[in-house]
Coordinates of C-alpha atoms in Angstrom, one line a residue:
X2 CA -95.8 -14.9 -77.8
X3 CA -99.2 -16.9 -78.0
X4 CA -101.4 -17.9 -75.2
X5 CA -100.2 -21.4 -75.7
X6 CA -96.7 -20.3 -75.1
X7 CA -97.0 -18.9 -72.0
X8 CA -98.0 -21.0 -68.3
X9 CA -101.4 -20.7 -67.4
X10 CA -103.1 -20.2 -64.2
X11 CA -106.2 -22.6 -63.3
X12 CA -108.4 -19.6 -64.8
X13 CA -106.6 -19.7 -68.0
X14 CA -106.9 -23.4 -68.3
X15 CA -110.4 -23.4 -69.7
X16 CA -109.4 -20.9 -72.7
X17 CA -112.4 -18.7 -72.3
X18 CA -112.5 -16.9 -68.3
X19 CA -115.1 -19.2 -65.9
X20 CA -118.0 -17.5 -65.4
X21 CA -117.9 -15.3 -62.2
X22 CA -119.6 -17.3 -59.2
X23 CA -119.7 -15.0 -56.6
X24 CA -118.5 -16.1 -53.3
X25 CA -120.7 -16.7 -50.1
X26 CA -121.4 -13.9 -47.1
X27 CA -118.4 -14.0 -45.2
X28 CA -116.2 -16.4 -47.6
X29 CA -113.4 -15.6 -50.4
X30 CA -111.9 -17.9 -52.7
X31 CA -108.5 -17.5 -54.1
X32 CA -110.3 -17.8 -57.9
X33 CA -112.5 -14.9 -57.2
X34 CA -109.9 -13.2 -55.2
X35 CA -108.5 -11.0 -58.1
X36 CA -112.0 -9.9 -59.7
X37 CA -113.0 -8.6 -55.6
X38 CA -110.2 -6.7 -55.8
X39 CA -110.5 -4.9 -58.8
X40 CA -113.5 -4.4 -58.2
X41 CA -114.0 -3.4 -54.2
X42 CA -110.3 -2.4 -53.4
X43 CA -110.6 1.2 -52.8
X44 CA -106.7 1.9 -54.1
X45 CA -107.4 0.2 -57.4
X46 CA -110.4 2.0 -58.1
X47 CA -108.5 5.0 -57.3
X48 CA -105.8 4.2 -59.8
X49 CA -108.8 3.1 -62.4
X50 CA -110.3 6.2 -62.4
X51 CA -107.0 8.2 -63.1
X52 CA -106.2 5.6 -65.9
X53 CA -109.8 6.0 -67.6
X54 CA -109.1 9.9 -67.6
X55 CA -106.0 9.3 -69.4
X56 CA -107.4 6.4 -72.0
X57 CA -110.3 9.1 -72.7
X58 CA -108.6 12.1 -74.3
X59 CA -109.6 13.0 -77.5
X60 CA -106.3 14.0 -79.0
X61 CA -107.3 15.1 -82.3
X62 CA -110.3 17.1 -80.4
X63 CA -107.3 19.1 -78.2
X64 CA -105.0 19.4 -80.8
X65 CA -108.1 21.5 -82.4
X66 CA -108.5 23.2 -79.4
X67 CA -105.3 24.1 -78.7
X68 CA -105.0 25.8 -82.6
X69 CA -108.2 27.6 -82.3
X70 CA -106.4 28.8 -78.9
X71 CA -102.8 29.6 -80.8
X72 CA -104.7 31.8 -83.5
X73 CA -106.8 33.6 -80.6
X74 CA -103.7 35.0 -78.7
X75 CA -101.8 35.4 -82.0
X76 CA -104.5 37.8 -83.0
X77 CA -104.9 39.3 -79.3
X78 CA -101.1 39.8 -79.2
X79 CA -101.3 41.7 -83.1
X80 CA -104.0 44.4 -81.7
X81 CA -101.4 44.6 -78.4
X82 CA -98.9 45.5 -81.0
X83 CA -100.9 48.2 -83.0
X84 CA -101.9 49.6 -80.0
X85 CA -98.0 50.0 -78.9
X86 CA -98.4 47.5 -76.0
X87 CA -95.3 45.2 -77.3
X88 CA -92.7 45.0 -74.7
X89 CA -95.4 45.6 -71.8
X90 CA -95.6 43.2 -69.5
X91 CA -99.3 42.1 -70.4
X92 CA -97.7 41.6 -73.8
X93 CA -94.8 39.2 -72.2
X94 CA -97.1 37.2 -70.2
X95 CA -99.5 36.6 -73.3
X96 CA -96.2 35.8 -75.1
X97 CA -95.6 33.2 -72.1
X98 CA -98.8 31.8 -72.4
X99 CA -98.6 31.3 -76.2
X100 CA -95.4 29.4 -75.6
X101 CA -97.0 26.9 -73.2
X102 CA -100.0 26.0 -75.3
X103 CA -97.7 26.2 -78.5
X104 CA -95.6 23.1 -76.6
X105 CA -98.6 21.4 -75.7
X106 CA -100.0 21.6 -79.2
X107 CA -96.7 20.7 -80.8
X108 CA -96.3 17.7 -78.3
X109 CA -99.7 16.2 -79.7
X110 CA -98.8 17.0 -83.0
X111 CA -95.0 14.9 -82.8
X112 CA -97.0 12.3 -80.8
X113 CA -94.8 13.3 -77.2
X114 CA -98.1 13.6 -75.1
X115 CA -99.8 10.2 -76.3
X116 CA -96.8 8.2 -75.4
X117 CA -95.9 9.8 -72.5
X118 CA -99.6 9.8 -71.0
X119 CA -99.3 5.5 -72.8
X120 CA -96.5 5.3 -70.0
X121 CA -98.3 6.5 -67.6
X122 CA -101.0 4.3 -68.2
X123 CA -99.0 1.4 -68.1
X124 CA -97.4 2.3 -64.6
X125 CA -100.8 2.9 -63.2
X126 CA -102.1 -1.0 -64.4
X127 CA -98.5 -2.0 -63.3
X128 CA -99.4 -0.8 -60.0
X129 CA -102.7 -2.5 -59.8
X130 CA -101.1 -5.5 -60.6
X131 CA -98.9 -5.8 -57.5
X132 CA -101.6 -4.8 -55.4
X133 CA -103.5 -7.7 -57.0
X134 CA -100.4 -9.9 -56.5
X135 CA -99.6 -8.7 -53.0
X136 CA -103.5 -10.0 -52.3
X137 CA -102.7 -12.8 -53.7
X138 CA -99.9 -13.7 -51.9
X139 CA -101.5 -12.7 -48.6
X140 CA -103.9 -15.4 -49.5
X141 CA -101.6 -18.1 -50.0
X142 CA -99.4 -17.0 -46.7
X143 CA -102.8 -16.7 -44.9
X144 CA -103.7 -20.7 -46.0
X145 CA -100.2 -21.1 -44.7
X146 CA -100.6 -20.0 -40.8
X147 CA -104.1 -21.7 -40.6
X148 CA -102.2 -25.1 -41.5
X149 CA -99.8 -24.4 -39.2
X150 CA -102.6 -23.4 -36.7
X151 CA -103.5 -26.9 -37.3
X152 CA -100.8 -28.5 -36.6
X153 CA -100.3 -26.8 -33.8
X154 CA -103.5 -27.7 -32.3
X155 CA -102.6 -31.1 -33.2
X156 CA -99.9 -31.0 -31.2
X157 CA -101.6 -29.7 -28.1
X158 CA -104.2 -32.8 -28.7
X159 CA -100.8 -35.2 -28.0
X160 CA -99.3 -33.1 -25.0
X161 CA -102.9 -33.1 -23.3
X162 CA -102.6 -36.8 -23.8
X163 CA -99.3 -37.2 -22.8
X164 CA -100.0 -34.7 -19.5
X165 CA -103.2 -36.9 -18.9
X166 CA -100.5 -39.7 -18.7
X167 CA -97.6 -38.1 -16.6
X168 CA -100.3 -37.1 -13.6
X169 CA -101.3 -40.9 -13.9
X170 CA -97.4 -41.7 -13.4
X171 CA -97.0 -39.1 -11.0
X172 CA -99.7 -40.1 -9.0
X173 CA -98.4 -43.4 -9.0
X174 CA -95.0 -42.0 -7.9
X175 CA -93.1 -43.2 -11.1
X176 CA -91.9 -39.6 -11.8
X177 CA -90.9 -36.5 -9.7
X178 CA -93.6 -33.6 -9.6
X179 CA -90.6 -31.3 -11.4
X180 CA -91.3 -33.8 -14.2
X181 CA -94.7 -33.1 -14.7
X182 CA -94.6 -29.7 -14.1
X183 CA -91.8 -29.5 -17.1
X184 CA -94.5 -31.3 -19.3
X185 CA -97.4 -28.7 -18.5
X186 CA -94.9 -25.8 -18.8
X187 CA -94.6 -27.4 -22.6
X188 CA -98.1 -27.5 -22.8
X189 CA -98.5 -23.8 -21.7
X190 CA -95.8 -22.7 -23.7
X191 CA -97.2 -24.0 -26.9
X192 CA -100.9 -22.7 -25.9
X193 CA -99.6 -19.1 -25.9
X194 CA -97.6 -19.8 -29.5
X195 CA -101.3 -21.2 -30.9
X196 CA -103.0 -18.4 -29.3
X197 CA -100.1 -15.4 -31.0
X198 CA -100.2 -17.1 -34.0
X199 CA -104.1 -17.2 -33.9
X200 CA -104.0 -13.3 -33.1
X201 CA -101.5 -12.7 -36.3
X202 CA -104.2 -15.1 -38.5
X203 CA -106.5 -12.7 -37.3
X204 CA -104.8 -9.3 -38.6
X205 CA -103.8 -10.7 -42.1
X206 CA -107.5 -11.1 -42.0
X207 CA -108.2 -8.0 -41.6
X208 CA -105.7 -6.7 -43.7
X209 CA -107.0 -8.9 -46.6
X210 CA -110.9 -8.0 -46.0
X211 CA -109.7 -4.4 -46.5
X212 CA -108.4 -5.7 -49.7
X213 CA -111.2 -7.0 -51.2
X214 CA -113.1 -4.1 -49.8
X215 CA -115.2 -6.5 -47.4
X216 CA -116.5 -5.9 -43.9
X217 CA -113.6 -5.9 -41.6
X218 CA -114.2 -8.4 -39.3
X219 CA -110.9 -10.8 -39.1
X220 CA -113.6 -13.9 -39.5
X221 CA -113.7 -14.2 -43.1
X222 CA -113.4 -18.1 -44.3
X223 CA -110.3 -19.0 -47.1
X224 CA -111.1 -21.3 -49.5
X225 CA -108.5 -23.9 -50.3
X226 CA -105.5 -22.7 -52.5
X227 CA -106.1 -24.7 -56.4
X228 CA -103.7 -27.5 -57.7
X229 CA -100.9 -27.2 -59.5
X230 CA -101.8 -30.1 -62.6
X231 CA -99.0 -31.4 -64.4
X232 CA -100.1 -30.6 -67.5
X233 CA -99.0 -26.6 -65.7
X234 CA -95.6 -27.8 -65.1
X235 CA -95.0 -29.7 -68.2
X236 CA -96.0 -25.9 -70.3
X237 CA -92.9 -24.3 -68.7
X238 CA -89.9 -23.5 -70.9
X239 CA -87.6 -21.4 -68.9
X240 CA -86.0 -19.5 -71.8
X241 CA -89.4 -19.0 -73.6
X242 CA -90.8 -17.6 -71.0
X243 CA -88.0 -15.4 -69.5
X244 CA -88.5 -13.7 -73.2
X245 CA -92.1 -12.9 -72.3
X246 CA -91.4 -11.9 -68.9
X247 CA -88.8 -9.6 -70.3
X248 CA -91.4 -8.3 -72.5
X249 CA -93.9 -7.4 -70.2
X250 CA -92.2 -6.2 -67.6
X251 CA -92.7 -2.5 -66.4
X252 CA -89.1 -2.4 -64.4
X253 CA -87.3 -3.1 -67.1
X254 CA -89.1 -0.6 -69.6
X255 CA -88.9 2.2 -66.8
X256 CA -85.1 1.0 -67.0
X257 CA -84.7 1.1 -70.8
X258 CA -86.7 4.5 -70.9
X259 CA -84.0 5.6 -68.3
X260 CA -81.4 4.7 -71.0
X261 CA -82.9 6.2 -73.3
X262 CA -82.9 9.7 -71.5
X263 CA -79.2 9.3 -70.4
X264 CA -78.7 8.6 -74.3
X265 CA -80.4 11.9 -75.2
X266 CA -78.5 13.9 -72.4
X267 CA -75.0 12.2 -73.7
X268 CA -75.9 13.2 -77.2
X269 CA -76.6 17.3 -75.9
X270 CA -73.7 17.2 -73.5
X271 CA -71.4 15.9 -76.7
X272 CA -72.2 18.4 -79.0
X273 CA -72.0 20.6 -76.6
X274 CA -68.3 20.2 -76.2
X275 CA -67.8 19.2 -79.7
X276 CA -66.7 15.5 -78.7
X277 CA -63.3 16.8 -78.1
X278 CA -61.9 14.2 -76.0
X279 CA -58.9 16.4 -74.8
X280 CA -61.6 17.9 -73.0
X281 CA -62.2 16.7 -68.8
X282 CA -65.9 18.0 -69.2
X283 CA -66.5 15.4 -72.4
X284 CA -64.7 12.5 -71.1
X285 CA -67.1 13.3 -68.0
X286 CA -70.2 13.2 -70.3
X287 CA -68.6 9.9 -71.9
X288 CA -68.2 7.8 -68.3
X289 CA -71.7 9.0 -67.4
X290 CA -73.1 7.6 -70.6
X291 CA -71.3 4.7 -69.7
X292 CA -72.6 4.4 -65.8
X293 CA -76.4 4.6 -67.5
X294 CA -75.5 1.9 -69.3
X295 CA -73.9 -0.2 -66.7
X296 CA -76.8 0.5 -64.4
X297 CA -79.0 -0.5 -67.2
X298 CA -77.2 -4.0 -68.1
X299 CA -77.2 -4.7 -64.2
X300 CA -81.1 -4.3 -63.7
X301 CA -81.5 -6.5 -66.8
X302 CA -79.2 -9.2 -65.2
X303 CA -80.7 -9.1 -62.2
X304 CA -84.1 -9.3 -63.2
X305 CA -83.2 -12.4 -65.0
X306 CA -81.0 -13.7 -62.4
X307 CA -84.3 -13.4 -60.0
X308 CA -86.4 -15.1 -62.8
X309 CA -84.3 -18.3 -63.2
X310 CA -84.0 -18.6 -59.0
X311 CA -88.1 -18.6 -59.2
X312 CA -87.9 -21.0 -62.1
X313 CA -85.7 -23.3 -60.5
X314 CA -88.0 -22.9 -57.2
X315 CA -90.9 -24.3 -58.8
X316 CA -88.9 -27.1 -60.0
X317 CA -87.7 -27.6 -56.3
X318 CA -91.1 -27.0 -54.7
X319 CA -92.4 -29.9 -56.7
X320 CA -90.0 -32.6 -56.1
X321 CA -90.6 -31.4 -52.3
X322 CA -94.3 -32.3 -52.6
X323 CA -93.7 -35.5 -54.4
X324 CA -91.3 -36.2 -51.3
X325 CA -94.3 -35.8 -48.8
X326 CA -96.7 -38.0 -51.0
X327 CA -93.7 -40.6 -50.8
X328 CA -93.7 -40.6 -46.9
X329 CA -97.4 -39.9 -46.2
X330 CA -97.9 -43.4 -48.2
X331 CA -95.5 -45.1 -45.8
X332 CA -97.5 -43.1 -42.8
X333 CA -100.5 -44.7 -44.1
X334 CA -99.5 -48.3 -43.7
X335 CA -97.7 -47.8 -40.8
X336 CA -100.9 -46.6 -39.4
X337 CA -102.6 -49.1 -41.3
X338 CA -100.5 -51.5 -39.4
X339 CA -100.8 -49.6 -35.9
X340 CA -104.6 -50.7 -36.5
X341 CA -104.2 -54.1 -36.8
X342 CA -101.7 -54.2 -33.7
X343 CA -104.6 -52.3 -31.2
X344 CA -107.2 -54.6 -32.8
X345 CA -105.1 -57.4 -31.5
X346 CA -104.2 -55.8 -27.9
X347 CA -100.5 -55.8 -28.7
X348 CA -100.5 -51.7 -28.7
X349 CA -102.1 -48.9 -26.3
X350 CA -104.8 -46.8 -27.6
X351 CA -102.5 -44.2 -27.0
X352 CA -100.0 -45.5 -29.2
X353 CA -102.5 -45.6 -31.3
X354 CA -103.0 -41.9 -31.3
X355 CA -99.5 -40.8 -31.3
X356 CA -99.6 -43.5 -34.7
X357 CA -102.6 -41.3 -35.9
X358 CA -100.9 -37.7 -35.0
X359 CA -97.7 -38.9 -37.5
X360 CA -99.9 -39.9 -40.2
X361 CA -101.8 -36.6 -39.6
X362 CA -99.0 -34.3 -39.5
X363 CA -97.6 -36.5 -43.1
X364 CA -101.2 -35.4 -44.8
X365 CA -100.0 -31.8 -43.3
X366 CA -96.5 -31.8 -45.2
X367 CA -98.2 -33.0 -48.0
X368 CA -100.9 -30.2 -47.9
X369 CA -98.2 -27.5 -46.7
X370 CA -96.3 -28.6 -49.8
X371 CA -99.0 -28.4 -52.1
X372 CA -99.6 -24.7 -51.3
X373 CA -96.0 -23.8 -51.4
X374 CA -96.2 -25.0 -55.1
X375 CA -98.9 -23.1 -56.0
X376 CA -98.0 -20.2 -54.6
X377 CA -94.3 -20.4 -56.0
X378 CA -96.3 -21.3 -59.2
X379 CA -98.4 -18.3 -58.8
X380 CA -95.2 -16.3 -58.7
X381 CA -94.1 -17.6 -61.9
X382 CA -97.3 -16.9 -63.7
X383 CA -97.4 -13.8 -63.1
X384 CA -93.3 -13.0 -63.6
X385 CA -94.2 -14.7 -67.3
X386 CA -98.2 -12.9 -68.2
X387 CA -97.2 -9.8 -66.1
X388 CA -93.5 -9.4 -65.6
X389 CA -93.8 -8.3 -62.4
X390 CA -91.0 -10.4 -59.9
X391 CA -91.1 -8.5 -57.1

């Protein structure tokens, strides 16, 4: 796979990484929000420091070490022999210690420890990856609940109005007070929603400020979420990049690795009972082999299965957004209109309003919309450069 066959994210765009503007006091932006991670989140750096121990070892330096370590207790355990000591139990415990650095020696030597301590490795960056992703997505759910924190207040803005009004109607006996006090109850009702949903705003806050390892103060200001351009969409080739995603993805190498072990033990258990298959124990070795394998085909299937849903969601989230640009055109010459009727006196100013409050909640769907893309975009991207779904 090439760079060019794989979707890009707005950072990836450009072909070489922007250069790192750092975000104001008190501000984060959802470009920057993966480099303040890595670099202030105390749970990655935790991870990075076990991953640089790892990438560090000098394998032909230990392998030396561990010889130079094999010939000393060779030698120590020939004196214990011309000194009568074989059989002691100073001799077996230096015979037990030879053993466990002979294995680690002979693990370097057939290449066991480098791969296993590779696997590692690539578990621990797998891990920093979701925590980078679950950041990310508390971003975009964050940008979310302030829109709707919006709307809500937008919707407050008409009920004051339209309360304003019913006292006016009530004072002028056209309604019952039960009427009016069912409009304020609406009106209180959807001020404790806007202040719970202001409170929640305010922990994700928190929670992401913890993140990004800034102070934790629930204030800190979210930059928009970017665009999803066209020129995005237009790159994605579901089967392509299903193949990459496949690729890259940790789950399904922790699943093949699985296999592979289950193979091993099938091969042992086999031989062990000669592959007779008049034997119970054998044909229980054979339908275990065969559960691995099931188990392994259904992980594969479902990961894919969860990869074309996402696929097809971006697909859907875009022809939702192009829906709202559709009807937030119409809102704007109906408003457009709606002007021309108040200039003339043939409508309130609160109709007026109410005219403004649909055209404002259209631009709302539109911007909600937006967001959803990018963030089901986001999703995608990194299913495809990461192979992480989940």
């Amino acid at each position: 796979q090439t760079e060019e066959s794989v979707p890009e994210t707005e950072e990836d765009t450009a072909g070489e990484a922007p250069e790192y503007i750092p975000d104001p006091a008190g501000h984060v932006t959802f470009q920057n929000l993966d480099h303040r991670m890595r670099e202030g989140n105390l749970q990655i750096l935790s991870i990075q420091e076990n991953v640089d121990i790892l990438e560090e070892i000098d394998y032909d330096k230990l392998k030396e070490d561990l010889r130079l370590q094999l010939n000393q207790m060779a030698q120590a355990q020939w004196m214990m022999v011309q000194f009568g000591q074989s059989g002691t139990l100073a001799y077996e415990r230096m015979d037990q210690a030879y053993g466990a650095v002979r294995e680690q020696f002979d693990a370097i030597k057939d290449g066991d420890m480098q791969k296993d301590n590779a696997d590692v490795v690539r578990q621990l960056n797998n891990l920093q990856d979701q925590i980078v992703m679950a950041g990310e997505s508390l971003y975009a759910a964050l940008t979310a609940m302030e829109g709707q924190e919006t709307g809500l207040r937008r919707q407050l803005e008409g009920l004051d109005r339209t309360v304003e009004e019913m006292e006016l109607r009530y004072r002028l006996g056209q309604i019952s007070a039960m009427q009016l006090a069912e409009v304020k109850s609406g009106r209180t009702a959807l001020e404790s929603g806007l202040a719970t949903l202001g409170m929640n705003v305010k922990n994700c806050k928190l929670q992401l400020e913890l993140l990004i390892g800034a102070e934790q103060t629930g204030e800190i200001a979210l930059g928009p979420l970017p665009e999803v351009t066209a020129e995005q969409l237009a790159a994605m080739d579901l089967e392509r990049d299903l193949a990459a995603a496949r690729e890259k993805s940790y789950e399904l190498y922790d699943a093949e690795k699985t296999l592979e072990d289950a193979r091993d033990q099938y091969k042992e258990d086999a031989d062990n009972w000669g592959y007779n298959e008049e034997r119970m124990e054998f044909r229980n070795v054979q339908r275990t082999w065969k559960a691995a394998q099931y188990t392994y085909n259904n992980t594969v299937q479902n990961y894919e299965l969860k990869f074309r849903t996402l696929y097809a969601q971006v697909e859907d989230c875009h022809q939702i957004w192009e829906a709202a640009k559709v009807s937030l055109a119409c809102e704007q010459s109906s408003y457009a209109a709606s002007e021309l009727k108040f200039q003339q006196g043939t409508i309130s100013r609160n109709a007026l309003l109410t005219a403004g409050d649909g055209l404002r909640e259209a631009e709302e769907k539109v911007r909600s919309a937006a967001e959803d893309l990018f963030s089901t975009y986001n999703t995608y991207c990194w299913a495809v450069q990461h192979g992480i779904l989940n």
